[in-house]
Coordinates of C-alpha atoms in Angstrom, one line a residue:
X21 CA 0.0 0.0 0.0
X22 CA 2.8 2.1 0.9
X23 CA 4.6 1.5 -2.3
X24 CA 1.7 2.6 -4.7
X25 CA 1.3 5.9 -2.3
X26 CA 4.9 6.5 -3.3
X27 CA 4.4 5.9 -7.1
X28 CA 1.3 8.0 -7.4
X29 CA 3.2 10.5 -5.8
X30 CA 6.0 10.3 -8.2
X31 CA 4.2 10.2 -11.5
X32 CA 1.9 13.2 -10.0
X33 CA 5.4 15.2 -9.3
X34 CA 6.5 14.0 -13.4
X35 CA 2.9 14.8 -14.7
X36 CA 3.5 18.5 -12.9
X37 CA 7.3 19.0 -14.4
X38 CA 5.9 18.0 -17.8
X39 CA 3.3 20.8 -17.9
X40 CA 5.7 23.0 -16.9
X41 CA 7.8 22.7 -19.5
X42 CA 8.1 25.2 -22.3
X43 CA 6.2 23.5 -25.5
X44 CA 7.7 25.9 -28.3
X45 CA 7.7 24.4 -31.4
X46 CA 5.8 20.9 -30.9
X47 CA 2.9 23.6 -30.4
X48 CA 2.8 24.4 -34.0
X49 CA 2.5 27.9 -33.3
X50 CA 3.6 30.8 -35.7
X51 CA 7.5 31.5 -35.3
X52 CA 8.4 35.0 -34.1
X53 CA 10.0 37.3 -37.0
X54 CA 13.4 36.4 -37.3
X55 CA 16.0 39.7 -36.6
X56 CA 19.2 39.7 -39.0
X57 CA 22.0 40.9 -36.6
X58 CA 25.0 40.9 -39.4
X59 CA 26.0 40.4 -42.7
X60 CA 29.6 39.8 -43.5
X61 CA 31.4 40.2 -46.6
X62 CA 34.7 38.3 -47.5
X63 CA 36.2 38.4 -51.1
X64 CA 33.9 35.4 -52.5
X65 CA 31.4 34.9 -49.4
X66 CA 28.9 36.5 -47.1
X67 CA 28.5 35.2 -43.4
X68 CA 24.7 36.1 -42.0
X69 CA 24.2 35.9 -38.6
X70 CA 20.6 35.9 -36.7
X71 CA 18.5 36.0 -33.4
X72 CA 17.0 32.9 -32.7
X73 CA 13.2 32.8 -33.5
X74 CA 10.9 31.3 -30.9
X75 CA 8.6 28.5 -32.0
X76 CA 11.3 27.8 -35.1
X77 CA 12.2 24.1 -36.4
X78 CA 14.4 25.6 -38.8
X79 CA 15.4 28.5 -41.2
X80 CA 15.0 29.5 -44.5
X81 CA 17.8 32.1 -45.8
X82 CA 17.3 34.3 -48.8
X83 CA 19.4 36.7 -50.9
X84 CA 19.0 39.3 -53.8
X85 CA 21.2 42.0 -55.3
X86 CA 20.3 45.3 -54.3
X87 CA 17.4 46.6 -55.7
X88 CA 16.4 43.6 -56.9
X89 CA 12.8 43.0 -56.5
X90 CA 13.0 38.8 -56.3
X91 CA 14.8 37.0 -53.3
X92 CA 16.6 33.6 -54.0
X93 CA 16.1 31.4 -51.8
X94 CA 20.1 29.8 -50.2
X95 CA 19.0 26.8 -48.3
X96 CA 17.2 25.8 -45.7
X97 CA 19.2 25.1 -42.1
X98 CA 18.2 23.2 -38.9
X99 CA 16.9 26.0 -35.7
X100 CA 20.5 25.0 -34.3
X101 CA 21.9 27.4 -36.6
X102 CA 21.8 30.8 -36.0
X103 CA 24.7 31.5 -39.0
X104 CA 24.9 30.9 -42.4
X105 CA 27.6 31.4 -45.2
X106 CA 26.8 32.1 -48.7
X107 CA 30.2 30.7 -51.3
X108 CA 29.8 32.4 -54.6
X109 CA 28.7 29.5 -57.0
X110 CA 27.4 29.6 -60.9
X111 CA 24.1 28.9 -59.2
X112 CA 24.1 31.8 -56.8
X113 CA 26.9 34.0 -58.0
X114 CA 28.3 36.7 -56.4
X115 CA 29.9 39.5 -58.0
X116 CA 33.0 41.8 -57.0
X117 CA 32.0 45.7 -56.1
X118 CA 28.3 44.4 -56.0
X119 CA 26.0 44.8 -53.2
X120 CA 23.5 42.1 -51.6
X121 CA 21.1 42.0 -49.5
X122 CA 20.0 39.0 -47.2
X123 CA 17.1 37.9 -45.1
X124 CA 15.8 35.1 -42.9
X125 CA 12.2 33.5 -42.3
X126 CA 12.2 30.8 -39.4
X127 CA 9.4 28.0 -40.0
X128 CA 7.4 25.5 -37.6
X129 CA 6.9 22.5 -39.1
X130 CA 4.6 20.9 -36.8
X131 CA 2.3 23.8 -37.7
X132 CA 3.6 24.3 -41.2
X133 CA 3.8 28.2 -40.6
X134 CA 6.3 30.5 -41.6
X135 CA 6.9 33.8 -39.5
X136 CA 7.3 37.3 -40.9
X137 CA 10.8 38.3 -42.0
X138 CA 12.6 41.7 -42.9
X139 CA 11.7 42.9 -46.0
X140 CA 15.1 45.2 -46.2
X141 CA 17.4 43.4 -44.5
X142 CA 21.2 43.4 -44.2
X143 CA 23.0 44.4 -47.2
X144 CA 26.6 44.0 -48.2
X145 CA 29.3 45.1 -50.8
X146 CA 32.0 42.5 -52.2
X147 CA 35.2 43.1 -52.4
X148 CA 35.9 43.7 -55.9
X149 CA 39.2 41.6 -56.2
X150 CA 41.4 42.5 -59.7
X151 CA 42.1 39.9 -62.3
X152 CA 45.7 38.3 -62.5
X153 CA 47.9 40.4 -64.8
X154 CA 51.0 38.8 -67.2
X155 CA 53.7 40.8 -66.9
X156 CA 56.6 41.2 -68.9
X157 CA 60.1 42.6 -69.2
X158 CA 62.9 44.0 -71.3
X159 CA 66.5 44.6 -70.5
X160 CA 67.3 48.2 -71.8
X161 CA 70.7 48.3 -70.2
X162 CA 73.3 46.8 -67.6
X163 CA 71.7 48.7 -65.3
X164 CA 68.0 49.7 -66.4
X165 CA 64.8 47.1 -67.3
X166 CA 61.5 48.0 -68.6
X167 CA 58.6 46.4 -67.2
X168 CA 54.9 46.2 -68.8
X169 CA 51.6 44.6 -68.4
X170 CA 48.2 43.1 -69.2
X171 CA 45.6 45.4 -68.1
X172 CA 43.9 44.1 -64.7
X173 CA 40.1 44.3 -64.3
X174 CA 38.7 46.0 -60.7
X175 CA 42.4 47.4 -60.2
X176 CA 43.0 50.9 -59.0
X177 CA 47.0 50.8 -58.6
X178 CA 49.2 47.9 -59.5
X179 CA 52.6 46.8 -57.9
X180 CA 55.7 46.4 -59.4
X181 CA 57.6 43.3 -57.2
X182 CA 61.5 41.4 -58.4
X183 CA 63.7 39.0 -57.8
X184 CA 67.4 37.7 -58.7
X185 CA 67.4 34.2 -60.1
X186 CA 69.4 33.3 -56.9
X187 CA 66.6 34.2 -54.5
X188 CA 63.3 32.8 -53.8
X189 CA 62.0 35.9 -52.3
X190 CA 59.6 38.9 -54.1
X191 CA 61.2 42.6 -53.3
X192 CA 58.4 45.3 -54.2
X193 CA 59.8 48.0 -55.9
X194 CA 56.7 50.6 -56.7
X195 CA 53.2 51.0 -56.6
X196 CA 51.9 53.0 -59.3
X197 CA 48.0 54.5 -60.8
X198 CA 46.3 51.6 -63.2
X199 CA 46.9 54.6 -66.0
X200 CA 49.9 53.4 -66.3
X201 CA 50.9 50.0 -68.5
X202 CA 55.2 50.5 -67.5
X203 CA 57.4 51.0 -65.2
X204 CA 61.1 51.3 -65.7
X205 CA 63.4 50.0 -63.3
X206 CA 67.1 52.0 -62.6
X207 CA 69.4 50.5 -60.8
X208 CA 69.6 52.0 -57.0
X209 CA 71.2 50.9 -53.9
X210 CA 67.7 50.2 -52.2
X211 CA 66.6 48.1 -55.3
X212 CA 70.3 46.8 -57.6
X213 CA 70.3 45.7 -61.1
X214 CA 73.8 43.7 -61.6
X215 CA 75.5 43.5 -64.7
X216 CA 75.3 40.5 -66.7
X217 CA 72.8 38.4 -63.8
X218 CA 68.9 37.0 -64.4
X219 CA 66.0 38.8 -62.5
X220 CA 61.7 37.6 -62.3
X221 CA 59.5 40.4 -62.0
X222 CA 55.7 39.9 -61.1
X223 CA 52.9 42.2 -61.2
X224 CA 50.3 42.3 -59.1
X225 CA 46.8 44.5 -59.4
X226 CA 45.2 46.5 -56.3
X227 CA 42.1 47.6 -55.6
X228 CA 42.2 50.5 -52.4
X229 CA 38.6 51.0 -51.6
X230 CA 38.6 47.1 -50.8
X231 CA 42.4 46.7 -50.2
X232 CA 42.4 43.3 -52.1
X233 CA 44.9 41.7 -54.5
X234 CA 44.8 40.3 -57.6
X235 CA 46.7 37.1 -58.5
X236 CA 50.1 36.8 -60.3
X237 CA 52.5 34.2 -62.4
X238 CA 54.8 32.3 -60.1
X239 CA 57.7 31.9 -62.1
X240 CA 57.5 35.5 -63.3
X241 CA 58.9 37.7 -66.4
X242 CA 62.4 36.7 -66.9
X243 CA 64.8 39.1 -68.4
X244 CA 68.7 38.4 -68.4
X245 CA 70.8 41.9 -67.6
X246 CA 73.9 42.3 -70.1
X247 CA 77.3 42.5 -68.9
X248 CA 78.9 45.6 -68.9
X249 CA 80.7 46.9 -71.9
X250 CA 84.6 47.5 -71.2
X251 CA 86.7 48.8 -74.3
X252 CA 90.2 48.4 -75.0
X253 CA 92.6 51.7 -74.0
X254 CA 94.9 52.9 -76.5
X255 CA 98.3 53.2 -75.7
X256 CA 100.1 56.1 -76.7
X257 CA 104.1 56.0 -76.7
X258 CA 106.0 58.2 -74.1
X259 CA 108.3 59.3 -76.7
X260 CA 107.4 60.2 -80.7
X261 CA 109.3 58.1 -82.9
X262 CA 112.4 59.0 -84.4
X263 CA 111.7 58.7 -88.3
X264 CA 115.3 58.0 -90.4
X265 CA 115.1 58.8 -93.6
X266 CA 117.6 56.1 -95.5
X267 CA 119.7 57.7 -98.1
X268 CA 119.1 55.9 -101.8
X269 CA 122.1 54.0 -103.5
X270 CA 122.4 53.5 -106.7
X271 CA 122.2 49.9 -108.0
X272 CA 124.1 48.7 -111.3
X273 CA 121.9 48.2 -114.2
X274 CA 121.5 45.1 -115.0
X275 CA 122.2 42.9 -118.3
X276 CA 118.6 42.1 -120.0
X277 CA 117.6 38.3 -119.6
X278 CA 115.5 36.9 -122.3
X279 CA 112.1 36.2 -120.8
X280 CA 110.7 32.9 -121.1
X281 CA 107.2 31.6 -122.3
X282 CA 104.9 30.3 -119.4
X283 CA 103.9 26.6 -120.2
X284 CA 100.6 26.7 -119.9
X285 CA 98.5 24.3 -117.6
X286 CA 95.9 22.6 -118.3
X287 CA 92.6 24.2 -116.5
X288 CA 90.8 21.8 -114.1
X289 CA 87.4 21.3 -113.4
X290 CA 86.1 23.2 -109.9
X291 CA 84.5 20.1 -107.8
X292 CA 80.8 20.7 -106.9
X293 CA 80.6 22.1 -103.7
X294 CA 77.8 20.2 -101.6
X295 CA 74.5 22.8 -100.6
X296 CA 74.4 22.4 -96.9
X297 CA 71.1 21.1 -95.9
X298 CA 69.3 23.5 -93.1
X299 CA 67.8 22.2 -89.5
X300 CA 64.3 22.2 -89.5
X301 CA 63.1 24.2 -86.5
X302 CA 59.5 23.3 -85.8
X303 CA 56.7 26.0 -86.0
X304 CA 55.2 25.8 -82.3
X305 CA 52.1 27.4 -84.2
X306 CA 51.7 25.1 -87.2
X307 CA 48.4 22.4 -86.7
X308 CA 50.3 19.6 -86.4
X309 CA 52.9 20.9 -84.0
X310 CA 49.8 21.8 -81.5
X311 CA 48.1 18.6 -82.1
X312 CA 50.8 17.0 -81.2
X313 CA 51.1 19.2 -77.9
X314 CA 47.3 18.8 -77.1
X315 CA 48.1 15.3 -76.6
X316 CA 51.4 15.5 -74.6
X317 CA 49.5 17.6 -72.2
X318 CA 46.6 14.7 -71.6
X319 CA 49.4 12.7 -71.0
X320 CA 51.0 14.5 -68.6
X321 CA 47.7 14.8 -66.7
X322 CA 46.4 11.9 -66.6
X323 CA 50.4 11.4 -65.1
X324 CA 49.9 14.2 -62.5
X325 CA 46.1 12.1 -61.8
X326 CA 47.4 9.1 -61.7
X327 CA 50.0 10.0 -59.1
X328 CA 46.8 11.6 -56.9
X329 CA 44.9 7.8 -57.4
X330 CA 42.5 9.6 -59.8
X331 CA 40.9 8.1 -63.1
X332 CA 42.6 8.6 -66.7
X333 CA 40.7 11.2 -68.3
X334 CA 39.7 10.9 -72.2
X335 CA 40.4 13.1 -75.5
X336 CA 36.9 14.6 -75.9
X337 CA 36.6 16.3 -79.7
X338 CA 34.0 18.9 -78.8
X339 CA 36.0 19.7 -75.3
X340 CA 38.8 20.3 -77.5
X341 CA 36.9 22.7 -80.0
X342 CA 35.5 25.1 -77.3
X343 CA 39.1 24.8 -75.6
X344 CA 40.8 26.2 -78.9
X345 CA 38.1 29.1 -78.6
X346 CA 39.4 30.1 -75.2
X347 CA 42.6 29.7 -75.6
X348 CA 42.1 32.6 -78.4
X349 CA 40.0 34.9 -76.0
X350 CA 42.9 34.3 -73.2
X351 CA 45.3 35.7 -75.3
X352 CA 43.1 39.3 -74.9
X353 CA 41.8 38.5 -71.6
X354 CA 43.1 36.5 -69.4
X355 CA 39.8 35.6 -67.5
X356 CA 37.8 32.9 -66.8
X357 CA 35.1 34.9 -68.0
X358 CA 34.6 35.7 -72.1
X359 CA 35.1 38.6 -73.4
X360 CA 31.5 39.1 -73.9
X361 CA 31.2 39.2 -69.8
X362 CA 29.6 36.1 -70.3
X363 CA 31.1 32.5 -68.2
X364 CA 33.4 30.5 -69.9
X365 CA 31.5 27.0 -69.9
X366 CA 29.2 28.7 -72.9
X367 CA 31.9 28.4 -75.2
X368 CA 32.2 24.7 -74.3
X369 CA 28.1 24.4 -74.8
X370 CA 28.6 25.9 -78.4
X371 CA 30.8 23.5 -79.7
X372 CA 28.1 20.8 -78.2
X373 CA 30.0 19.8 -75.1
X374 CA 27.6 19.6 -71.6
X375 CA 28.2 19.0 -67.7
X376 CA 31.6 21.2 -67.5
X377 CA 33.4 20.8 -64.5
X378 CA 36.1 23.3 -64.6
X379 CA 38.3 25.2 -66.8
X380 CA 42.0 26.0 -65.8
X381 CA 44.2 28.5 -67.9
X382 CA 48.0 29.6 -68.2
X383 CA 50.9 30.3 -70.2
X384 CA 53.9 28.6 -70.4
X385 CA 56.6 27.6 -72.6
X386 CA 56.1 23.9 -73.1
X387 CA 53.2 21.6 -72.3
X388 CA 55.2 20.3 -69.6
X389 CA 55.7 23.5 -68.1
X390 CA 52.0 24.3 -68.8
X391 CA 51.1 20.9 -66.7
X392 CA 53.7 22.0 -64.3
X393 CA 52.2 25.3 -63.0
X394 CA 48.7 23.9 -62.9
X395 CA 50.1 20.8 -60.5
X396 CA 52.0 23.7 -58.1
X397 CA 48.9 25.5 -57.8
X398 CA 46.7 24.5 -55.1
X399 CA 43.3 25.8 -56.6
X400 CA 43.8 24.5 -60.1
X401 CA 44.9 21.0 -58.7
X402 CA 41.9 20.9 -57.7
X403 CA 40.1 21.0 -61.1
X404 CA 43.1 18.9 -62.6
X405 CA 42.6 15.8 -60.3
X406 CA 38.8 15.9 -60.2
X407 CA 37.2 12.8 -59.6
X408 CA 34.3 13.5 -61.1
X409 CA 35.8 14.2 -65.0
X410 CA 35.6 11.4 -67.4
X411 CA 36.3 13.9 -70.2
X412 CA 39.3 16.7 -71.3
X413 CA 39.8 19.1 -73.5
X414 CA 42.9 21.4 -74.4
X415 CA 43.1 24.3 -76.4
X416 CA 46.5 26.1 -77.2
X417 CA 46.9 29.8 -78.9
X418 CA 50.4 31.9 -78.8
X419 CA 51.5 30.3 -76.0
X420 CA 48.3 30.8 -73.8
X421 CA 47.3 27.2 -72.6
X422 CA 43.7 26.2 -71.5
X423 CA 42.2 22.6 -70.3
X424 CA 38.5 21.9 -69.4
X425 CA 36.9 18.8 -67.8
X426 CA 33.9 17.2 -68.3
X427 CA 31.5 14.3 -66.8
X428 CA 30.1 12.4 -69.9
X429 CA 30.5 15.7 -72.1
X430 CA 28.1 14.0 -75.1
X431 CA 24.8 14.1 -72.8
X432 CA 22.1 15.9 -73.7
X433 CA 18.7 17.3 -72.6
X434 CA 15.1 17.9 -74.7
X435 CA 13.9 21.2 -74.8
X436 CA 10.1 20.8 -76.0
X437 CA 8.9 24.0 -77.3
X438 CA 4.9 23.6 -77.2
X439 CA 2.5 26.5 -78.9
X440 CA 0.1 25.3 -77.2
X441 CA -2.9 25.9 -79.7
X442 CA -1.1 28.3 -81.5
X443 CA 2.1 27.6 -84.5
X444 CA 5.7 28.9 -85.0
X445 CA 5.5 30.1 -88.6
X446 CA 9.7 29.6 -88.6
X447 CA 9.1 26.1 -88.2
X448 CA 7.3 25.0 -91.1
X449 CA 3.9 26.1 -89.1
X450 CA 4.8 23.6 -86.6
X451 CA 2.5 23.2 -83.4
X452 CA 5.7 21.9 -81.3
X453 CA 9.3 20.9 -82.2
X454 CA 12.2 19.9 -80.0
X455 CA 16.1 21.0 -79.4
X456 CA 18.5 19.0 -78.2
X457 CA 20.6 21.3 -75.8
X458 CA 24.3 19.6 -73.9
X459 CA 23.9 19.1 -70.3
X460 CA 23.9 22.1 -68.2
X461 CA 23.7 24.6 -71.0
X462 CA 21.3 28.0 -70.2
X463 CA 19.2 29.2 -72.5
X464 CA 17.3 32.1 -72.6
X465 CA 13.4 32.9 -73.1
X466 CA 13.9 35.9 -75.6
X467 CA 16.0 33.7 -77.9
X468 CA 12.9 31.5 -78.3
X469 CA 11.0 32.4 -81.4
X470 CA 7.6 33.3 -80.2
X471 CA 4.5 31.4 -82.0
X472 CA 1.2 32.8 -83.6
X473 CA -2.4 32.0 -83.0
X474 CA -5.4 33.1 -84.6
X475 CA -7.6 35.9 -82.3
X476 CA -4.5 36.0 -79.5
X477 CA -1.6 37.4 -78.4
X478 CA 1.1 36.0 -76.9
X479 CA 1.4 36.5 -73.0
X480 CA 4.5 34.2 -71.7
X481 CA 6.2 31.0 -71.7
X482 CA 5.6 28.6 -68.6
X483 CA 8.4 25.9 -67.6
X484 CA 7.5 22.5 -66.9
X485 CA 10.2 19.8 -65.9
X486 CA 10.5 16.1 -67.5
X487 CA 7.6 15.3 -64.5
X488 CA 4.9 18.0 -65.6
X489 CA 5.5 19.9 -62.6
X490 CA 4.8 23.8 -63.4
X491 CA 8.1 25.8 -62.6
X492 CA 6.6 29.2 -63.2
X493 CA 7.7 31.6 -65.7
X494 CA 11.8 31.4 -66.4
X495 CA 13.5 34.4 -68.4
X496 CA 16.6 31.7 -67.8
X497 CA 16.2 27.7 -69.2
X498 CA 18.9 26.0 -67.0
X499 CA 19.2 22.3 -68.9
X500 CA 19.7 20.0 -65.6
X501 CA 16.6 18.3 -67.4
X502 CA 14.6 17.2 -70.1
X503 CA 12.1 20.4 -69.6
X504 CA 8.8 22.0 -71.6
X505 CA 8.2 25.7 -72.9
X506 CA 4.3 25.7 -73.2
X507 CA 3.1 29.5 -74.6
X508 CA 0.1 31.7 -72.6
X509 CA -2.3 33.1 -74.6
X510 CA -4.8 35.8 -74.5
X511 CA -7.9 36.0 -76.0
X512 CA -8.3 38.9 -78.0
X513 CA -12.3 38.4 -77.9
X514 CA -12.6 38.4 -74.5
X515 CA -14.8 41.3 -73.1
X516 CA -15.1 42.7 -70.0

């Protein structure tokens, strides 16, 4: 009897601390608003920080550029969190010297409500970084080199840096306005050019307002300082020279000799004189010389992978044809992106080729060397010993190099383009027709010929994906998928 008093008094104590207890989310009620305390900008990044949200099961975290109307929605995080950071992708870019602006909704998912949120929220500049820039140099003297430039995007100032050929260490010399392409470097006792040694110089691009750096070529410009010129003295005798002047003597006349006939010899026949044959020096320009350097530099990577544990990569013909195309626009440019501002994986979907991994680019002297600076750079080692590539390309233009990699490069999506009702008169008055488009290729909405239909006009295109789900209205196509353009119409006989 005594024990079941002491058990009912126990479970009455539990049933007590139970109640008591805060219920919060499993109550399904509406989350508070969440409050956006920060947003941090690094050079490719943004770190947002929040209050925690009462009644939340997680958080939803958006983003937009300023002055942008539509938010994008960054992912969704467990109510743990109360941080999130936003890496710059090709999905949800950002851009350098841009400014974003970021918000946060909490949701309750036993109630399946989402709170209010900020509808300004925190916004954020990022640091414009400038674009690597090629330098290169020119001895002008024993004691005097010029030094010029590529032009660096973002820069405000660029920095003039060098080094001897016996040290491993970068001496900046000057900092001068991005007006100027040169700088021409005297020999001083702060900063010595020696006669007849070899010197790198590097040159990297600045940008004040955000106080960031742009990237440079390891191995540098190399220029080789001549030796000094010494001439020979003249020597001029202590003492003029006495000059004797002989007096003549006469010589006795001599008795005439008859002069005797030459025998003549008979004339022989010059021997042919052999036409030496010249050295062929191979034109590092000519189509079969870079051919033949396209495929020492698959080698030499799928070397470099091999030696990581990675998977051979394979010679893909379309890879190669949107490589040569870069390698061309990198001899202007040096940037990932075009010179149309546009990214470089479109000139890989042009010549057919889909799902591009990554591009790397360079210069260098040899295909080896070109290999070589690629494997001693952290970043594009990355992109060289991919897994995930089945596929490579190379490209070659002036001694710019480029190599791109692909995961199954031939695959392609259906783009269904329906009139729905109406007819595209382009098309042979076709209701629908299909495009075959390579695997992760955008296309755009205004490219799209727009149909006709009698008594209408033409309102929009709606997106549906390979599963008939609606994805709205798209000005972008991003080819992840077999998808559907289906036309909106209105009726030009409706009255209201």
């Amino acid at each position: 009897m005594k024990r079941k008093r002491i058990i009912s008094c126990f479970l009455a104590v539990l049933l007590v601390l139970v109640m008591a207890m805060p219920v919060f989310a499993a109550s399904g009620k509406t989350p508070s608003a969440v409050s956006v305390t920060k947003a941090a900008a690094a050079k490719n990044s943004v770190t947002v920080t929040w209050k925690k949200s009462k009644y939340a099961t997680s958080y939803r975290i958006y983003y937009k550029q300023a002055g942008a109307k539509k938010w994008t929605t960054l992912a969704t995080i467990s109510s743990k969190n109360l941080k999130y950071t936003h890496k710059s992708s090709k999905k949800y870019p950002l851009k350098g010297g841009k400014k974003y602006t970021y918000t946060v909704r909490a949701y309750n998912k036993y109630g399946k409500k989402w709170s209010s949120y900020d509808k300004k929220g925190k916004t954020v500049t990022i640091p414009a970084v400038p674009s690597t820039v090629r330098a290169s140099a020119k001895a002008n003297s024993y004691k005097q080199v010029t030094v010029t430039w590529t032009k660096s995007i973002n820069a405000t100032n660029y920095v003039v840096y060098y080094r001897p050929s016996a040290s491993s260490k970068w001496t900046k010399i000057k900092s001068v306005s991005a007006k100027t392409p040169k700088y021409v470097h005297k020999s001083s006792s702060k900063y010595p050019i020696k006669a007849g040694k070899t010197y790198y110089y590097i040159v990297k691009g600045y940008n004040k307002t955000f106080k960031t750096y742009g990237g440079y070529y390891k191995d540098g410009a190399k220029v080789k300082v001549p030796k000094k010129t010494v001439l020979n003295p003249t020597v001029t005798p202590s003492q003029p020279p006495v000059t004797v002047t002989p007096t003549p003597t006469k010589k006795p006349t001599a008795t005439p000799q008859p002069t005797k006939k030459p025998t003549p010899k008979p004339t022989q026949k010059p021997k042919p004189t052999a036409t030496p044959k010249p050295t062929a020096t191979p034109d590092p320009e000519s189509p079969e010389q870079v051919k033949k350097d396209i495929k020492e530099v698959i080698r030499l990577t799928n070397k470099v992978r091999k030696k990581y544990g990675k998977n051979a990569v394979k010679e893909s013909a379309a890879l190669d044809a949107g490589a040569a195309v870069r390698a061309k626009e990198i001899y202007t440019k040096f940037s990932h992106q075009r010179p149309d501002g546009t990214n470089n994986a479109t000139a890989y979907h042009a010549a057919g080729a889909g799902n591009i991994l990554g591009e790397n680019i360079t210069t260098g002297s040899s295909p080896e060397r070109a290999v070589e600076l690629w494997e001693e750079s952290k970043g594009h080692l990355v992109t060289l010993i991919d897994k995930r590539a089945t596929h490579i390309g190379v490209g070659y233009y002036k001694g710019f190099w480029v190599q791109v990699f692909a995961q199954n490069p031939d695959q392609k999506f259906t783009l269904t383009v329906d009139a729905n009702g109406g007819y595209f008169p382009d098309k042979d008055n076709a209701e629908k027709y299909t495009i075959q488009v390579p695997a992760g290729m955008t296309l755009y909405a205004k490219d799209i010929t727009k149909p006709v239909k009698a008594n209408a006009t033409f309102e929009k295109w709606t997106i549906f994906d390979s599963t008939e789900i609606e994805g709205g209205i798209r000005d972008k196509i991003h080819m992840y998928d077999s998808q559907t353009l289906k036309a909106n119409w209105t009726d030009n006989n409706s009255s209201y």
